[in-house]
């Protein structure tokens, strides 16, 4: 068994302090990242293990977080399938997948051939990280990836995948299936290369009502999780992040993940009550709270801790990724505060008090 508090929390074991890390903890809000990024494109940074390792470690050094998430992107597996993906800085797919023939032509690549640089970065990271810091791998969920590749990139309203699924459900199913198969093999390869936990990002799960979630999202995520667990003998906990999908709460637990990452819209006490005690939760501070003055940010963090309660199985995180321009110092102080607040003999997790902006919370 590992010593990393993050992994202990994923397994709902007691922890020395509440583990904390952040989605998108590496990126443009960090000056160290911007300095490297001036000399290399985002894709070059993902494809060069030296740079990917360095950027993965930047937030670990600067923030004191309990987990390192591989620096990469959910669309990195697309090229091996035969889909070109560019970043400007958001994703751009110059030749969107919109016909049955295009879906039929997609490959399910071997990760060692398609993304050797990711696996190399993970091997090096595992050697460099101390035992108490967990190494987290990740991939995109089929539904979210399909939205990008059918839409042609990011969009305000993703409508093209839904249209495709109505017009040719069989081809749509085949697309989701190929994306799932590709990313299942990818997660297995990441775990074999040293990832100790993996997170499946379903950023656009909230586009669907619960019935469509059960139809288009759940079976693929379920199958991915079951296959990854069986291929790796359950070596790595699996986190599923279905953003804005609480309307499908009744289905969420059925995915088989060890941890559900909850966005900021759903209070963690409600999540815990609804989901029951046999699944861990991750989250869920609103990323925008990092722009608040420190006393208010601290109060908001305490409210998250209080709602999560003291039952084992909570990992502190944001409800989505860190926003660009977030003050690094606020993130660093937040990590320190969560650790201190949740350490036995520290200040404990008292219930949240009513807070007002600017009140000098607990100055004494
Ligand atoms: O969390 C981490 O620090 C690891 C790195 C990571 C990135 N993308 C780096 C990145 C992870 C885990 C992702 C996942 C990802 N990528 C998701 C799921 C999580 C989420 O945020 O919802 C999605 C939807 C994508 C697709 C994607 N890639 C988008 C929407 C963007 C634009 C984001 C932006 O901030 O403009 C990217 C590009 C990207 N991915 C950047 C980074 C650091 C910015 C690239 C740059 O430096 O120019």
mmCIF file of C-alpha atoms in Angstrom, residues 4-7 10 17-26 55-61 63-70 125-126 129-137 196-199 239 282 315-317 335 339:
data_model
loop_
_atom_site.group_PDB
_atom_site.id
_atom_site.type_symbol
_atom_site.label_atom_id
_atom_site.label_comp_id
_atom_site.label_asym_id
_atom_site.label_seq_id
_atom_site.Cartn_x
_atom_site.Cartn_y
_atom_site.Cartn_z
ATOM 1 C CA UNK A 4 0.091 8.979 -0.427
ATOM 2 C CA UNK A 5 -2.887 10.602 1.377
ATOM 3 C CA UNK A 6 -4.564 11.149 -2.001
ATOM 4 C CA UNK A 7 -4.639 7.392 -2.632
ATOM 5 C CA UNK A 10 -9.584 7.471 -2.897
ATOM 6 C CA UNK A 17 -4.596 15.475 6.390
ATOM 7 C CA UNK A 18 -7.201 16.198 3.719
ATOM 8 C CA UNK A 19 -5.427 15.642 0.384
ATOM 9 C CA UNK A 20 -5.744 18.503 -2.067
ATOM 10 C CA UNK A 21 -4.889 19.029 -5.721
ATOM 11 C CA UNK A 22 -6.449 21.038 -8.532
ATOM 12 C CA UNK A 23 -7.766 20.250 -11.956
ATOM 13 C CA UNK A 24 -5.657 22.247 -14.410
ATOM 14 C CA UNK A 25 -3.122 23.005 -11.710
ATOM 15 C CA UNK A 26 -0.473 23.496 -14.408
ATOM 16 C CA UNK A 55 5.413 21.383 -16.256
ATOM 17 C CA UNK A 56 3.788 18.550 -14.281
ATOM 18 C CA UNK A 57 6.179 19.275 -11.403
ATOM 19 C CA UNK A 58 5.770 23.083 -11.441
ATOM 20 C CA UNK A 59 2.565 23.172 -9.372
ATOM 21 C CA UNK A 60 3.831 20.403 -7.082
ATOM 22 C CA UNK A 61 6.796 22.619 -6.168
ATOM 23 C CA UNK A 63 1.737 24.828 -4.290
ATOM 24 C CA UNK A 64 2.514 21.836 -2.076
ATOM 25 C CA UNK A 65 -0.360 19.770 -3.511
ATOM 26 C CA UNK A 66 -0.810 16.059 -2.730
ATOM 27 C CA UNK A 67 -1.030 14.908 -6.338
ATOM 28 C CA UNK A 68 0.727 15.574 -9.623
ATOM 29 C CA UNK A 69 -1.473 15.357 -12.709
ATOM 30 C CA UNK A 70 0.276 14.458 -15.912
ATOM 31 C CA UNK A 125 7.602 11.297 -13.000
ATOM 32 C CA UNK A 126 7.050 8.205 -10.907
ATOM 33 C CA UNK A 129 8.064 12.099 -7.149
ATOM 34 C CA UNK A 130 8.273 11.288 -3.448
ATOM 35 C CA UNK A 131 6.006 8.486 -2.211
ATOM 36 C CA UNK A 132 3.550 10.801 -0.506
ATOM 37 C CA UNK A 133 2.668 12.610 -3.750
ATOM 38 C CA UNK A 134 0.381 10.600 -6.001
ATOM 39 C CA UNK A 135 0.806 10.579 -9.771
ATOM 40 C CA UNK A 136 -2.525 10.986 -11.567
ATOM 41 C CA UNK A 137 -3.080 10.084 -15.205
ATOM 42 C CA UNK A 196 -1.297 5.563 -9.465
ATOM 43 C CA UNK A 197 -4.801 6.877 -10.100
ATOM 44 C CA UNK A 198 -6.586 8.019 -13.244
ATOM 45 C CA UNK A 199 -9.325 10.548 -13.851
ATOM 46 C CA UNK A 239 -12.027 9.162 -10.615
ATOM 47 C CA UNK A 282 -13.656 14.985 -4.825
ATOM 48 C CA UNK A 315 -10.271 14.819 -1.733
ATOM 49 C CA UNK A 316 -10.265 18.609 -1.755
ATOM 50 C CA UNK A 317 -10.298 20.078 -5.264
ATOM 51 C CA UNK A 335 -3.430 24.293 0.007
ATOM 52 C CA UNK A 339 -3.848 20.863 5.204
#
